[in-house]
CSV table of C-alpha atoms in Angstrom, one decimal:
chain,number,residue,atom,x,y,z
A,1,UNK,CA,0.0,0.1,0.0
A,2,UNK,CA,1.3,3.4,-0.8
A,3,UNK,CA,2.1,6.0,1.8
A,4,UNK,CA,0.9,9.6,2.0
A,5,UNK,CA,3.1,12.2,0.9
A,6,UNK,CA,4.7,14.1,3.9
A,7,UNK,CA,3.0,17.1,5.6
A,8,UNK,CA,6.3,19.1,4.9
A,9,UNK,CA,5.9,18.5,1.1
A,10,UNK,CA,2.3,19.5,1.1
A,11,UNK,CA,3.1,22.7,3.0
A,12,UNK,CA,5.8,23.7,0.6
A,13,UNK,CA,3.6,23.1,-2.4
A,14,UNK,CA,0.8,25.0,-1.0
A,15,UNK,CA,3.3,27.8,-0.2
A,16,UNK,CA,4.2,28.0,-3.7
A,17,UNK,CA,0.6,28.3,-4.6
A,18,UNK,CA,-0.1,31.0,-2.1
A,19,UNK,CA,2.7,33.2,-3.7
A,20,UNK,CA,1.2,32.9,-7.1
A,21,UNK,CA,2.0,29.6,-8.7
A,22,UNK,CA,-0.8,27.8,-10.4
A,23,UNK,CA,-1.6,24.2,-9.3
A,24,UNK,CA,-0.2,22.8,-12.4
A,25,UNK,CA,3.2,24.8,-11.9
A,26,UNK,CA,3.4,23.9,-8.3
A,27,UNK,CA,2.8,20.2,-9.2
A,28,UNK,CA,5.5,20.3,-11.8
A,29,UNK,CA,8.0,21.9,-9.6
A,30,UNK,CA,7.6,19.7,-6.7
A,31,UNK,CA,6.9,16.4,-8.7
A,32,UNK,CA,3.4,15.7,-7.6
A,33,UNK,CA,0.1,15.8,-9.6
A,34,UNK,CA,-2.0,18.8,-10.1
A,35,UNK,CA,-4.9,16.8,-8.7
A,36,UNK,CA,-3.0,16.3,-5.4
A,37,UNK,CA,-2.3,20.0,-5.2
A,38,UNK,CA,-6.0,20.7,-5.6
A,39,UNK,CA,-6.9,18.1,-3.1
A,40,UNK,CA,-4.5,19.6,-0.6
A,41,UNK,CA,-5.6,23.1,-1.1
A,42,UNK,CA,-9.4,22.0,-0.5
A,43,UNK,CA,-8.2,20.2,2.6
A,44,UNK,CA,-6.4,23.2,3.8
A,45,UNK,CA,-9.5,25.4,3.3
A,46,UNK,CA,-11.7,22.9,4.9
A,47,UNK,CA,-10.0,21.8,8.0
A,48,UNK,CA,-7.1,24.4,8.2
A,49,UNK,CA,-4.2,22.0,7.8
A,50,UNK,CA,-3.0,19.5,5.3
A,51,UNK,CA,-2.5,16.4,7.5
A,52,UNK,CA,-3.4,13.2,5.5
A,53,UNK,CA,-6.3,11.1,6.8
A,54,UNK,CA,-6.0,7.4,7.6
A,55,UNK,CA,-5.3,5.1,4.7
A,56,UNK,CA,-7.2,1.8,4.2
A,57,UNK,CA,-9.1,0.0,6.7
A,58,UNK,CA,-12.8,-0.8,7.0
A,59,UNK,CA,-14.8,2.1,6.4
A,60,UNK,CA,-18.2,0.4,6.2
A,61,UNK,CA,-18.7,-1.6,9.2
A,62,UNK,CA,-19.8,1.3,11.2
A,63,UNK,CA,-22.9,1.6,9.1
A,64,UNK,CA,-23.8,-2.0,10.0
A,65,UNK,CA,-22.7,-1.5,13.7
A,66,UNK,CA,-25.0,1.6,13.8
A,67,UNK,CA,-28.0,-0.9,13.4
A,68,UNK,CA,-26.5,-3.6,15.6
A,69,UNK,CA,-29.2,-3.4,18.3
A,70,UNK,CA,-31.9,-3.9,15.8
A,71,UNK,CA,-30.0,-6.7,13.9
A,72,UNK,CA,-29.5,-8.6,17.2
A,73,UNK,CA,-33.1,-8.2,18.3
A,74,UNK,CA,-34.3,-9.4,15.0
A,75,UNK,CA,-32.1,-12.5,15.4
A,76,UNK,CA,-33.4,-13.2,18.9
A,77,UNK,CA,-36.8,-13.3,17.6
A,78,UNK,CA,-36.2,-15.2,14.4
A,79,UNK,CA,-33.8,-18.0,15.3
A,80,UNK,CA,-34.2,-19.7,12.0
A,81,UNK,CA,-34.1,-16.7,9.9
A,82,UNK,CA,-31.7,-16.3,7.0
A,83,UNK,CA,-29.5,-13.5,6.0
A,84,UNK,CA,-31.9,-12.7,3.1
A,85,UNK,CA,-34.8,-12.5,5.5
A,86,UNK,CA,-32.8,-10.3,8.0
A,87,UNK,CA,-31.7,-8.1,5.0
A,88,UNK,CA,-35.5,-7.8,3.7
A,89,UNK,CA,-36.6,-6.9,7.4
A,90,UNK,CA,-34.0,-4.2,7.7
A,91,UNK,CA,-35.1,-2.9,4.2
A,92,UNK,CA,-38.8,-2.6,5.4
A,93,UNK,CA,-37.3,-0.3,8.2
A,94,UNK,CA,-35.5,1.9,5.6
A,95,UNK,CA,-32.0,0.4,6.4
A,96,UNK,CA,-30.0,-0.8,3.2
A,97,UNK,CA,-27.4,-3.3,4.1
A,98,UNK,CA,-26.0,-6.0,1.8
A,99,UNK,CA,-26.1,-9.8,2.8
A,100,UNK,CA,-22.3,-9.9,2.8
A,101,UNK,CA,-22.1,-6.9,5.2
A,102,UNK,CA,-24.6,-8.7,7.5
A,103,UNK,CA,-22.5,-11.8,7.4
A,104,UNK,CA,-19.3,-9.8,8.4
A,105,UNK,CA,-21.2,-8.3,11.2
A,106,UNK,CA,-22.4,-11.7,12.5
A,107,UNK,CA,-18.9,-13.2,12.2
A,108,UNK,CA,-17.5,-10.1,14.3
A,109,UNK,CA,-20.1,-10.8,16.7
A,110,UNK,CA,-19.7,-14.6,17.1
A,111,UNK,CA,-23.1,-15.3,15.5
A,112,UNK,CA,-23.8,-18.1,13.0
A,113,UNK,CA,-26.6,-18.3,10.6
A,114,UNK,CA,-28.1,-21.3,8.7
A,115,UNK,CA,-27.7,-21.3,4.9
A,116,UNK,CA,-30.4,-20.4,2.7
A,117,UNK,CA,-31.7,-23.9,1.6
A,118,UNK,CA,-32.7,-25.0,-1.0
A,119,UNK,CA,-30.2,-23.1,-3.2
A,120,UNK,CA,-31.5,-21.2,-6.1
A,121,UNK,CA,-28.4,-22.2,-8.1
A,122,UNK,CA,-28.4,-23.6,-11.7
A,123,UNK,CA,-27.2,-27.1,-12.2
A,124,UNK,CA,-23.5,-27.3,-13.5
A,125,UNK,CA,-23.1,-27.1,-17.2
A,126,UNK,CA,-23.7,-30.3,-19.0
A,127,UNK,CA,-24.9,-32.3,-16.1
A,128,UNK,CA,-28.6,-32.4,-17.2
A,129,UNK,CA,-27.6,-33.2,-20.7
A,130,UNK,CA,-25.4,-36.1,-19.8
A,131,UNK,CA,-28.1,-37.6,-17.6
A,132,UNK,CA,-30.7,-37.4,-20.4
A,133,UNK,CA,-28.5,-38.8,-23.0
A,134,UNK,CA,-28.1,-42.0,-20.8
A,135,UNK,CA,-31.9,-42.5,-20.3
A,136,UNK,CA,-33.6,-43.2,-23.7
């Protein structure tokens, strides 16, 4: 994974912009992209400094965790419920969470769910044709 460019470099680039250089000129001078200069300038205007935010990591689980009480209450009431049923119940309440996000939530909280059976999968290719060829 790449690292964020140093705060020192960001400050020097923005200092060049503040004395009259265009974003493209400052970018060429310091070997960064003009888009980075624009992002850093917006960051400076928005939050007052140019410190980089955290890189990577899980940014979506907090959406699921915000509804954790509702999810756990539903699980307590519907012991045999599937992830699809849970997802649909949440959707009725206006909460949109994918089945895979619900699965990751349950794994994090040590819960297990039954699989959705019977599966709505197609037969493997050629299987039906091979069986029908034997029965004539």
